[in-house]
PDB file of C-alpha atoms and ligand atoms in Angstrom:
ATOM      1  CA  UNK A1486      65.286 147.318  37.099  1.00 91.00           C
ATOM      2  CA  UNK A1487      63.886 148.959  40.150  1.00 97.00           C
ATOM      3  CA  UNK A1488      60.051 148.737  40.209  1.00 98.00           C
ATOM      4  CA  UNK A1489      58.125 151.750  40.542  1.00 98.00           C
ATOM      5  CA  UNK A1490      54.783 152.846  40.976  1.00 98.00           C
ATOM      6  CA  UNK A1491      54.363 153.440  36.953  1.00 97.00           C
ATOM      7  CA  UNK A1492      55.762 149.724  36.456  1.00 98.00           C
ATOM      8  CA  UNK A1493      53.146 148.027  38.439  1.00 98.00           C
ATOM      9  CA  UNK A1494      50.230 149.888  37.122  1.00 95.00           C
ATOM     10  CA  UNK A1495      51.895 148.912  33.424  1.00 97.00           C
ATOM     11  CA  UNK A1496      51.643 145.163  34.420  1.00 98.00           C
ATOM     12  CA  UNK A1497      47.638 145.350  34.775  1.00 96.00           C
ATOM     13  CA  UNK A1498      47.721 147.383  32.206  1.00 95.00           C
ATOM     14  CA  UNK A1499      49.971 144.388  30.044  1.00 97.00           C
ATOM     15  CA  UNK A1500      48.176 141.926  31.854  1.00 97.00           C
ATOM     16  CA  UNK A1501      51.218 140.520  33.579  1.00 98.00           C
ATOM     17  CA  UNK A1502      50.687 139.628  37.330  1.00 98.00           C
ATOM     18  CA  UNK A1503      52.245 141.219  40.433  1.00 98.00           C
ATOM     19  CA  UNK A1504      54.105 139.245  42.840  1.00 98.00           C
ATOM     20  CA  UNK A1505      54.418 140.465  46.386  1.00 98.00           C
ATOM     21  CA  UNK A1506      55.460 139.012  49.645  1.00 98.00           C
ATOM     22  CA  UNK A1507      55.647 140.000  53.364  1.00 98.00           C
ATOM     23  CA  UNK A1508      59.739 140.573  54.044  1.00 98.00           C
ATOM     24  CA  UNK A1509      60.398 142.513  57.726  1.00 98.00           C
ATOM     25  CA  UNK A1510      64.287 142.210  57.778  1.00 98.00           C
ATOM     26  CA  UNK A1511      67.474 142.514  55.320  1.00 98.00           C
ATOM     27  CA  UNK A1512      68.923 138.453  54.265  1.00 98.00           C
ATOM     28  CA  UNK A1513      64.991 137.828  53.601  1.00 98.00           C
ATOM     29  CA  UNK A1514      64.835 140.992  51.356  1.00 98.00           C
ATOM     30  CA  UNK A1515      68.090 139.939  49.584  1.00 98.00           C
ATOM     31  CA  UNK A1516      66.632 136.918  48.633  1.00 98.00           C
ATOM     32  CA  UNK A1517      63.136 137.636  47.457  1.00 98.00           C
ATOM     33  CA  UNK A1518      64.732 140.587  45.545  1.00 98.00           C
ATOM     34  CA  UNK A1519      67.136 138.071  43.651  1.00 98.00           C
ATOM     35  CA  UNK A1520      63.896 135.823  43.040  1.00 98.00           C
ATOM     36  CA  UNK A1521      62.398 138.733  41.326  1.00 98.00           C
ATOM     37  CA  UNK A1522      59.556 139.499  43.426  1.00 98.00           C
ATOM     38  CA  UNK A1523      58.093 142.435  42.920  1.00 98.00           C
ATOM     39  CA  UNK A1524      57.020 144.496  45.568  1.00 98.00           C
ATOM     40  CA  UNK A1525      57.845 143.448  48.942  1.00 98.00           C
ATOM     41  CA  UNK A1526      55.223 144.283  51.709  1.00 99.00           C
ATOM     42  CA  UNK A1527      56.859 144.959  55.036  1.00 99.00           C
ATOM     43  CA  UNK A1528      53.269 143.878  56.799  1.00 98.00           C
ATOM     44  CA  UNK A1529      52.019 144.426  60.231  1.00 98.00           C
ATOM     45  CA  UNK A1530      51.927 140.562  60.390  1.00 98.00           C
ATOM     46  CA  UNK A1531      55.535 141.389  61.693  1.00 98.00           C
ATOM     47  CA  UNK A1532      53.743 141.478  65.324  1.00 98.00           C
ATOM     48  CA  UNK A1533      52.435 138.006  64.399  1.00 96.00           C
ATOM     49  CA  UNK A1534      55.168 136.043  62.809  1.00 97.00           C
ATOM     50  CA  UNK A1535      58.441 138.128  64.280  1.00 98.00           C
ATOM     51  CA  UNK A1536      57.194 139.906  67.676  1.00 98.00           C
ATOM     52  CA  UNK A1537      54.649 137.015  68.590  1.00 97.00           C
ATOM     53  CA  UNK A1538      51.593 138.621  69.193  1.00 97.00           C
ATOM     54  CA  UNK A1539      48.238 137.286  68.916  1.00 95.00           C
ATOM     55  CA  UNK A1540      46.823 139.987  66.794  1.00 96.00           C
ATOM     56  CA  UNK A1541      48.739 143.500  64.753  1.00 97.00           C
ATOM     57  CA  UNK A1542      47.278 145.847  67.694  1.00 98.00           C
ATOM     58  CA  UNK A1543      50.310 146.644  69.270  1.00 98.00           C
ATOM     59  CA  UNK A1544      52.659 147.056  66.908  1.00 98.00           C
ATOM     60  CA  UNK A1545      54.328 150.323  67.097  1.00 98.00           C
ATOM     61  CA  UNK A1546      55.885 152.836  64.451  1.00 98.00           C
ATOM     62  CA  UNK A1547      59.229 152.378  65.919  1.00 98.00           C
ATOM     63  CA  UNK A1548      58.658 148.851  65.010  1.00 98.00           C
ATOM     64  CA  UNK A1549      57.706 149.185  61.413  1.00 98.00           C
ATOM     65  CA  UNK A1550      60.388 151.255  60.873  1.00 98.00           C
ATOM     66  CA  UNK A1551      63.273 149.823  62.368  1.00 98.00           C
ATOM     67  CA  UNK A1552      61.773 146.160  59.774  1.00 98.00           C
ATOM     68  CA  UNK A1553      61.059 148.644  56.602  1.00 98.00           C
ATOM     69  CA  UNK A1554      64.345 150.113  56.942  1.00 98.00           C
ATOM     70  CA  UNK A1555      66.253 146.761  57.198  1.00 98.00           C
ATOM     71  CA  UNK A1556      64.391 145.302  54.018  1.00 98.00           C
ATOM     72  CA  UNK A1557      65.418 148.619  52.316  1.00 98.00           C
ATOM     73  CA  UNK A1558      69.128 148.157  52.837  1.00 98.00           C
ATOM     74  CA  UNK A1559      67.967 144.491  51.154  1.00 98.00           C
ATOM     75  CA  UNK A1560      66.054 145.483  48.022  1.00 97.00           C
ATOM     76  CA  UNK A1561      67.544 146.506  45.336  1.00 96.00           C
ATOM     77  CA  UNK A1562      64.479 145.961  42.380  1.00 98.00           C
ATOM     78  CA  UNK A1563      61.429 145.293  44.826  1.00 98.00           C
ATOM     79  CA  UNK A1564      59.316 148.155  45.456  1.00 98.00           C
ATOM     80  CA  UNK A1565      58.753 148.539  49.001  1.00 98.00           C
ATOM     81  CA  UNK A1566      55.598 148.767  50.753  1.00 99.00           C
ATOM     82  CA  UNK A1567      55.055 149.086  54.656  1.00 99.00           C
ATOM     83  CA  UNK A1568      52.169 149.041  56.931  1.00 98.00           C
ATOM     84  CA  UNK A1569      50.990 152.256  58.911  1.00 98.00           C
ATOM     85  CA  UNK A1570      50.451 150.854  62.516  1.00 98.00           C
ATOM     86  CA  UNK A1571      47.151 150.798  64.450  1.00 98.00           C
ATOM     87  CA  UNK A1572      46.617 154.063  65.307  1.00 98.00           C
ATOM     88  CA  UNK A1573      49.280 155.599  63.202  1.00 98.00           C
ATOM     89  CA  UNK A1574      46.917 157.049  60.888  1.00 98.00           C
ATOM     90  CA  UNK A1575      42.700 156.949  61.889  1.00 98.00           C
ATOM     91  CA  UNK A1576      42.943 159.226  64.494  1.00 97.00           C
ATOM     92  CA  UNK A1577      43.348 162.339  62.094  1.00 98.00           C
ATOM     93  CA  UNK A1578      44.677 163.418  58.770  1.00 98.00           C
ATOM     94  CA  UNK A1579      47.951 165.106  60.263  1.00 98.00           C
ATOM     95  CA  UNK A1580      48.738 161.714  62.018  1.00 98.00           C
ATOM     96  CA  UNK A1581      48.611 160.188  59.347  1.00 98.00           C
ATOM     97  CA  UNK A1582      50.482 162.366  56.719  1.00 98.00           C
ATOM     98  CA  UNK A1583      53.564 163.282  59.681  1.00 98.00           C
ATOM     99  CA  UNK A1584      52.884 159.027  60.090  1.00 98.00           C
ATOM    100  CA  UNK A1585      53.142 157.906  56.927  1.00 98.00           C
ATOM    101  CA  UNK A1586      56.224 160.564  56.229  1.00 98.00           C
ATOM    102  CA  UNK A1587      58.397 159.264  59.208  1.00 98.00           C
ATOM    103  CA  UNK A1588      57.945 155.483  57.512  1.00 98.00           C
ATOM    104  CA  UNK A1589      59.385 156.858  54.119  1.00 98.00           C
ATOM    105  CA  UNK A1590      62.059 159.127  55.558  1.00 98.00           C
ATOM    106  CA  UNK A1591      63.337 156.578  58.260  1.00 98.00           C
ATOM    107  CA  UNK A1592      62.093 153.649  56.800  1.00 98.00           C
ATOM    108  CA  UNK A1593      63.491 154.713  53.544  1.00 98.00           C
ATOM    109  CA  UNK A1594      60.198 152.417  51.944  1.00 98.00           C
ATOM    110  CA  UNK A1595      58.653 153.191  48.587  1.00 98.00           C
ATOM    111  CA  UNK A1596      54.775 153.379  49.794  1.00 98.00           C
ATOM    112  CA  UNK A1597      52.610 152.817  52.756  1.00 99.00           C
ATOM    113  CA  UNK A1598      49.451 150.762  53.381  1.00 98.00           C
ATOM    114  CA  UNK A1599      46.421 151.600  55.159  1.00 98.00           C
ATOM    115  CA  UNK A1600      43.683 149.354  56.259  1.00 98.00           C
ATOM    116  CA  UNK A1601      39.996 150.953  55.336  1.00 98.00           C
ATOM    117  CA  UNK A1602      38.256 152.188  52.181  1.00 98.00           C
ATOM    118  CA  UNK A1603      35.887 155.587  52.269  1.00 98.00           C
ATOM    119  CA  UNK A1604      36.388 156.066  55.699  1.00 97.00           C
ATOM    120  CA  UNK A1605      39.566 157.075  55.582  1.00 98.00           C
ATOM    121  CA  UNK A1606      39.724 157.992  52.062  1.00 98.00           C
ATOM    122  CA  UNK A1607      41.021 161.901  53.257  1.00 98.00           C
ATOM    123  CA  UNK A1608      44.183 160.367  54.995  1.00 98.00           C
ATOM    124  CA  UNK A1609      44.639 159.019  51.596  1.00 98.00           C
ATOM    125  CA  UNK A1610      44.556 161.879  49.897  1.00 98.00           C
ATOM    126  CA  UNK A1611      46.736 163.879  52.058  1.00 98.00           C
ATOM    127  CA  UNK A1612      49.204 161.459  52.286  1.00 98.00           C
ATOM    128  CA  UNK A1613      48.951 161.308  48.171  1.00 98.00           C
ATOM    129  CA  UNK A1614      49.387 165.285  48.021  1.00 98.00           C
ATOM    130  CA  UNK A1615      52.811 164.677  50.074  1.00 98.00           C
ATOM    131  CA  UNK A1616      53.779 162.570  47.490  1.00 98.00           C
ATOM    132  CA  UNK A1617      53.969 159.279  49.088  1.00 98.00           C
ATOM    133  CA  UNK A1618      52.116 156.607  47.377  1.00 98.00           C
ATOM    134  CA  UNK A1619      49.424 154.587  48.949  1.00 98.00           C
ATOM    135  CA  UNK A1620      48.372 150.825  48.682  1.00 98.00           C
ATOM    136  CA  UNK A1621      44.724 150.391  50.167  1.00 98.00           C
ATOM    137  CA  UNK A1622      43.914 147.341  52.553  1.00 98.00           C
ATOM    138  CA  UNK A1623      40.264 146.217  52.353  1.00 98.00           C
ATOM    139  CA  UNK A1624      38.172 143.017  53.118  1.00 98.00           C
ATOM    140  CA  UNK A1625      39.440 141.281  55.968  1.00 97.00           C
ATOM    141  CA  UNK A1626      41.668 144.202  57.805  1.00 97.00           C
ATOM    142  CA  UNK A1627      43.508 142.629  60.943  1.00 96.00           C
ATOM    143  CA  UNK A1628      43.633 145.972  62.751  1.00 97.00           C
ATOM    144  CA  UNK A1629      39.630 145.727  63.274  1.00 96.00           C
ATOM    145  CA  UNK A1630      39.790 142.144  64.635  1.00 95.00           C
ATOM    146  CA  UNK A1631      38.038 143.550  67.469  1.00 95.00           C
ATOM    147  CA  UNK A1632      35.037 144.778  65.802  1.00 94.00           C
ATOM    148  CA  UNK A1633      35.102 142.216  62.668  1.00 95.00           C
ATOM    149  CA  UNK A1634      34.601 139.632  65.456  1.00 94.00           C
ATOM    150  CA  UNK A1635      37.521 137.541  64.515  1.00 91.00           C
ATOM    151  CA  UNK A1636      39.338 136.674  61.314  1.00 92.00           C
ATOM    152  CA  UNK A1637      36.331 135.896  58.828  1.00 93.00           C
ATOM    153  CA  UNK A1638      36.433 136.160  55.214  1.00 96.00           C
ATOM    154  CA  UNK A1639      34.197 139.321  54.352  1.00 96.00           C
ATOM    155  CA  UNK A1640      31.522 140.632  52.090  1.00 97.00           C
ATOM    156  CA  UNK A1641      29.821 137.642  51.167  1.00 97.00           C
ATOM    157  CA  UNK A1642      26.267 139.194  51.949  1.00 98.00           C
ATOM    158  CA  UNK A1643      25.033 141.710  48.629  1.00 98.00           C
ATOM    159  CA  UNK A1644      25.510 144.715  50.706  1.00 98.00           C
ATOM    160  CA  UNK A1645      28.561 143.681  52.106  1.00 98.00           C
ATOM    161  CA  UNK A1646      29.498 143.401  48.480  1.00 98.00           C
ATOM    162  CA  UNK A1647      28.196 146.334  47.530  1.00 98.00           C
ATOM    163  CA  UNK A1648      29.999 148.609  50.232  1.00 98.00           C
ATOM    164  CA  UNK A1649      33.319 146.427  49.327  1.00 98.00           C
ATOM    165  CA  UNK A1650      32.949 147.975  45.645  1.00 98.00           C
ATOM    166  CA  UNK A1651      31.912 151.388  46.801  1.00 98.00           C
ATOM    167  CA  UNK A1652      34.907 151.538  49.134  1.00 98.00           C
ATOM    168  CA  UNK A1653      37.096 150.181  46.231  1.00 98.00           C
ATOM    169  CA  UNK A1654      36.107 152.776  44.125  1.00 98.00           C
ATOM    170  CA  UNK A1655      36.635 155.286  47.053  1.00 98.00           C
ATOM    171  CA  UNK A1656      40.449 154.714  47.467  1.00 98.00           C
ATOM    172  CA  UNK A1657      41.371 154.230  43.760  1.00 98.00           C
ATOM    173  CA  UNK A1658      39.338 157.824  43.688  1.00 98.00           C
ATOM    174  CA  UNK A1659      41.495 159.221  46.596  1.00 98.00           C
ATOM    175  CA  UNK A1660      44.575 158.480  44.629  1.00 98.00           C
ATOM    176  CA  UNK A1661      45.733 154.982  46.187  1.00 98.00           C
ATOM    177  CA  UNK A1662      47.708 153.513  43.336  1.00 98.00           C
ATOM    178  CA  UNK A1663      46.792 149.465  44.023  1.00 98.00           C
ATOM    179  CA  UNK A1664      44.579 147.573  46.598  1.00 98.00           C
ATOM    180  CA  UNK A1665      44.869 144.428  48.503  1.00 98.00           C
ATOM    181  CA  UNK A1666      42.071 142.545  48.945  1.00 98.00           C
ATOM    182  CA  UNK A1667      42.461 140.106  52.028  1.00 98.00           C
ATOM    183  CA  UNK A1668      39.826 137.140  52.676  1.00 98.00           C
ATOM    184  CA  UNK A1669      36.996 138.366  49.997  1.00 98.00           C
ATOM    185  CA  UNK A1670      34.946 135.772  47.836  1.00 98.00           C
ATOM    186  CA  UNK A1671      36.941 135.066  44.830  1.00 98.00           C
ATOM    187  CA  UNK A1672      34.400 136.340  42.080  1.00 98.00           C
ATOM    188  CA  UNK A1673      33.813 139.014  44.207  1.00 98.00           C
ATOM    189  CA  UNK A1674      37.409 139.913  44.011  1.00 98.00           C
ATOM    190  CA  UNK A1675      37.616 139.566  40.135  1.00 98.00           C
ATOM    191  CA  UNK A1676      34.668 141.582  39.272  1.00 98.00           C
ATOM    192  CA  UNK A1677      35.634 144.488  41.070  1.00 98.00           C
ATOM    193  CA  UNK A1678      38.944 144.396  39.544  1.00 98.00           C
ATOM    194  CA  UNK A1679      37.523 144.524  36.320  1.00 98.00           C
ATOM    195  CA  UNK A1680      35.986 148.216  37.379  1.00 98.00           C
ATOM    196  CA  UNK A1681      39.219 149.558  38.773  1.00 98.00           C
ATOM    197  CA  UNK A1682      42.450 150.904  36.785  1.00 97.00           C
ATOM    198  CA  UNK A1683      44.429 150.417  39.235  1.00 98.00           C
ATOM    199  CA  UNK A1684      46.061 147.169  40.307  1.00 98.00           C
ATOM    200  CA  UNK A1685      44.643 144.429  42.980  1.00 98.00           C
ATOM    201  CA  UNK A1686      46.697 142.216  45.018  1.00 98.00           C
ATOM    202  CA  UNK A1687      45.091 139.427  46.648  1.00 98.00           C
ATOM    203  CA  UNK A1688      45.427 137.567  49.715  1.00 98.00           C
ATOM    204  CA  UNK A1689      42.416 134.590  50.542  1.00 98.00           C
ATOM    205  CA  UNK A1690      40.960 136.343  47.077  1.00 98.00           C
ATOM    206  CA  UNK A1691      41.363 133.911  44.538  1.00 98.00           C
ATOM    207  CA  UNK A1692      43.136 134.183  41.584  1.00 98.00           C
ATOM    208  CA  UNK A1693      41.377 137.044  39.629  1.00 98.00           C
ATOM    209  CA  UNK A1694      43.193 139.737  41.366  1.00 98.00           C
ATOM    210  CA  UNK A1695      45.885 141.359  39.316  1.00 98.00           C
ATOM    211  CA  UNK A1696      48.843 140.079  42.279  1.00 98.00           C
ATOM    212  CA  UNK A1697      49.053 137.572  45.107  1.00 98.00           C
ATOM    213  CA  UNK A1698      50.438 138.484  48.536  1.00 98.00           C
ATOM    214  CA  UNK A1699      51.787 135.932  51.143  1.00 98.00           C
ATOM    215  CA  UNK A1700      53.319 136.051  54.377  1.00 98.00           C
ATOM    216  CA  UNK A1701      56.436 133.854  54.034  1.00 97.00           C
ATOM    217  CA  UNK A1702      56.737 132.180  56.505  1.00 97.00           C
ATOM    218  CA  UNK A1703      53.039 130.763  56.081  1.00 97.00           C
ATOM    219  CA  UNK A1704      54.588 129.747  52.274  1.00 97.00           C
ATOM    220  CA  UNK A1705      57.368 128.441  53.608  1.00 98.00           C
ATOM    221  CA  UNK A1706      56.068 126.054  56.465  1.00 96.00           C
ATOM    222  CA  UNK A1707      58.063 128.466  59.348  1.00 96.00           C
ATOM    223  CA  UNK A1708      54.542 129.378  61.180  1.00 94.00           C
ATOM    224  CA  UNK A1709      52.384 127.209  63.065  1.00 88.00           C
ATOM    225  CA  UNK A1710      50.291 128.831  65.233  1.00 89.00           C
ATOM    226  CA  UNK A1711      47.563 128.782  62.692  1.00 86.00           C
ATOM    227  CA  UNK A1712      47.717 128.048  58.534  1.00 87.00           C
ATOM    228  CA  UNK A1713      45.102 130.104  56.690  1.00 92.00           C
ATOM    229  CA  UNK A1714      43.573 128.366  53.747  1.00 93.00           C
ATOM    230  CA  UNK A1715      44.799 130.229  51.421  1.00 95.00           C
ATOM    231  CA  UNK A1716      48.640 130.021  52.464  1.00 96.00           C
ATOM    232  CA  UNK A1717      49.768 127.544  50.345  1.00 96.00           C
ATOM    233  CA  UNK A1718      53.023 125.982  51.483  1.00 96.00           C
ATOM    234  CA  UNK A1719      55.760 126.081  48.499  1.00 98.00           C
ATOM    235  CA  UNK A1720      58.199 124.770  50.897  1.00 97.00           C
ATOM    236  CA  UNK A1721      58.852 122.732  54.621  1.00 97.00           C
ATOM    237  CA  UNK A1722      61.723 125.384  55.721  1.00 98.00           C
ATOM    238  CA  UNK A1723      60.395 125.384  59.325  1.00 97.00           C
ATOM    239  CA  UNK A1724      61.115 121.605  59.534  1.00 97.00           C
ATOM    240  CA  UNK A1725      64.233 121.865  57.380  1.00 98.00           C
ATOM    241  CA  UNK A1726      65.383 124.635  60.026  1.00 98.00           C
ATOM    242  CA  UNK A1727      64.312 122.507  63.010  1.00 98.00           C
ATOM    243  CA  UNK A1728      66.500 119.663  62.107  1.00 98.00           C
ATOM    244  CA  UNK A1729      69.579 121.901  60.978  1.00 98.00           C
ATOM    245  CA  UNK A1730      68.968 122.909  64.655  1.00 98.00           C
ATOM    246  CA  UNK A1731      68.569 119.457  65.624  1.00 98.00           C
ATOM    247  CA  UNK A1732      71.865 118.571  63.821  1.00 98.00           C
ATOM    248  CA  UNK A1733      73.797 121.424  65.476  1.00 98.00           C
ATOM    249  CA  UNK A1734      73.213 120.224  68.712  1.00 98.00           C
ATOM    250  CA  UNK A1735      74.294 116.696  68.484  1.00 98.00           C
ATOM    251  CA  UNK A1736      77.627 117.599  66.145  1.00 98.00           C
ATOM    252  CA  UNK A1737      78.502 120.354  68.837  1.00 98.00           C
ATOM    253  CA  UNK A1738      77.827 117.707  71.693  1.00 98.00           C
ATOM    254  CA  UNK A1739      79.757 114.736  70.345  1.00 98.00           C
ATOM    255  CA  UNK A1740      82.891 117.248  70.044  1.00 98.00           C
ATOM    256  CA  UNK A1741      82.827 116.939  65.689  1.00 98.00           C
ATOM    257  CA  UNK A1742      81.522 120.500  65.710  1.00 98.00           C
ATOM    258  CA  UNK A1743      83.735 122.731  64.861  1.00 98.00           C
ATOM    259  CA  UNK A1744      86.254 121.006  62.934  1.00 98.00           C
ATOM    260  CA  UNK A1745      90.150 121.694  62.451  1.00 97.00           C
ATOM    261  CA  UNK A1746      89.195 123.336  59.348  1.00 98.00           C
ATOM    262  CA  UNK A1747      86.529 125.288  61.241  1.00 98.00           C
ATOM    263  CA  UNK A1748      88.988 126.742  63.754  1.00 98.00           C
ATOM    264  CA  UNK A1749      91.720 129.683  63.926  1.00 98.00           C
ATOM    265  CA  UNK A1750      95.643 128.273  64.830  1.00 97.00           C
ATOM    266  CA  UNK A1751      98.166 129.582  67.027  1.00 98.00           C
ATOM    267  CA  UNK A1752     102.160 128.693  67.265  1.00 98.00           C
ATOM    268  CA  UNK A1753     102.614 125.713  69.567  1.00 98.00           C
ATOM    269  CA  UNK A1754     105.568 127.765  71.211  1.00 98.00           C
ATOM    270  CA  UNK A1755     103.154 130.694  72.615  1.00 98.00           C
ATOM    271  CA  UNK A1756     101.032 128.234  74.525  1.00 98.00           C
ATOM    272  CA  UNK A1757     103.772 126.292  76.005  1.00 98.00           C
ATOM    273  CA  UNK A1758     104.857 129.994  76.925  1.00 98.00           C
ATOM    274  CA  UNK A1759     102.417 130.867  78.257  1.00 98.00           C
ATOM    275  CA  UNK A1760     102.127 127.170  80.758  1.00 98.00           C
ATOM    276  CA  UNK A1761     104.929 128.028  81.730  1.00 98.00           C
ATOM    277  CA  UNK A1762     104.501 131.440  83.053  1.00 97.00           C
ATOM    278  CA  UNK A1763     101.421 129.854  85.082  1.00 97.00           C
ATOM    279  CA  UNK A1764     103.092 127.441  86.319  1.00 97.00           C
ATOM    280  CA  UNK A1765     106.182 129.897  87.635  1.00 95.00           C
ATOM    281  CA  UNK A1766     103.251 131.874  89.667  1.00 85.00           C
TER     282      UNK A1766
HETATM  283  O1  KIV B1454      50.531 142.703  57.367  1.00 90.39           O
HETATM  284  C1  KIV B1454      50.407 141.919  56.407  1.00 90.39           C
HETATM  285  O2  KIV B1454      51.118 140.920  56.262  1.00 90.39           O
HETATM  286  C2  KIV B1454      49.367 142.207  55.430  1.00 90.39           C
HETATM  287  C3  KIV B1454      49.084 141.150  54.415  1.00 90.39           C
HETATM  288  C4  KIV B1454      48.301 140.066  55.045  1.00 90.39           C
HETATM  289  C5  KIV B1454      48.420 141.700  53.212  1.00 90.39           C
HETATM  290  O3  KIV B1454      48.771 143.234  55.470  1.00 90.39           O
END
């Protein structure tokens, strides 16, 4: 069953938690969709973990697009969400509506994300009144490293608290239909979950959200440049993939790579044929 906007709000509603991962190309998408994940997010992150950036700054539209529209060819049940770019929607309101509708029509996706609560809560609604549905970013937002001062979990002060709520409040009230909350004090992340109908997905947010978010390859051991607390690892693919590379190598050098049953045949007669004719020149 595909998931839709109504299903996810009906899990909170059931209680029933919301799975979501980060997915930027098509095989990936196949196989979190035949896991039964939920929603997958095709994140910024992507300048990170596939493009090799240090931060999500310059990642383009062209970029998310080109990964949103692979995953979509993947998905068959997950609902898919992709990130608006840096730039691709604070600017103004337009941006952000022609933005956002360039990432559904070319990147065939189900939603986008923004980073940024009341601030921004009138690119929300516009985007909302075009009928694309919006998941809100808040807490730790990677696109304002710059002024956040670094990667630092968030709101841990009362007011900071207090303005995490308000903005909370703000999106659900511009018509974003679920939240992530990245790097935010665990309690912090529960209570205002409690005040909001619609759903929360967490990331570095504990476990009282209504979801959990991960980028994969931090679950699955493939990225070491840095390992968040919070990414747990479910599995070591990024050493099982190192020595399947490993493995390669040596079988390809000591000649047992590829095998007669690996290779395509031809009739004795049209190579002797053909030694011939060279050897007549
Ligand atoms: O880009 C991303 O992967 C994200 C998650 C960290 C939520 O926004």
């Amino acid at each position: 069953m595909k998931q839709t906007v109504l299903t996810l709000q009906a899990k909170k509603a059931q209680g029933e938690k919301i799975s979501m991962l980060t997915c930027y190309d098509y095989s990936t998408a196949k196989l979190m969709d035949a896991a039964g994940i939920d929603m997958l997010l095709v994140g910024d992150s992507l300048g990170n973990v596939i493009l090799g950036y240090e931060d999500t700054i310059s990642v383009t539209m062209e970029d998310m697009i080109h990964h949103s529209a692979a995953v979509a060819r993947g998905a068959k049940s997950a609902f898919i969400v992709t990130d608006m770019p840096f730039l691709s929607y604070q600017a103004s309101v337009y941006d952000a509506v022609i933005n956002a509708g360039r990432i559904m029509k070319e990147g065939r996706s189900n939603a986008v994300k923004l980073e940024g609560g009341a601030i921004i809560s009138e690119q929300i609604r516009a985007i909302v009144h075009a009928s694309i549905p919006v998941v809100a970013h808040l807490g730790m937002t990677p696109q304002s490293v710059n002024t956040l001062g670094g990667f630092k979990v968030q709101a841990k002060t009362l007011d900071a608290a207090r303005q995490l709520l308000s903005d909370a409040k703000a999106v659900e009230a511009a018509g974003a239909f679920a939240v992530v909350f990245e790097c935010v004090p665990a309690k912090l992340a529960e209570y205002i979950t409690s005040q909001l109908t619609i759903p929360t997905i967490g990331i570095g947010a504990g476990n009282g959200c209504d979801g959990q978010v991960l980028v994969y390859q931090d679950m699955l051991g493939m990225f070491s440049d840095y390992q968040p607390k919070f990414a747990r690892r479910f599995a070591e693919i990024g050493s099982a993939m190192q020595e399947a590379f490993r493995l390669y190598r040596t079988k390809m050098q000591d000649g047992s790579f590829p095998s007669q049953e690996e290779s395509f045949f031809i009739a004795d007669a049209i190579i002797d044929q053909l030694k011939q004719e060279a050897a007549q020149v």
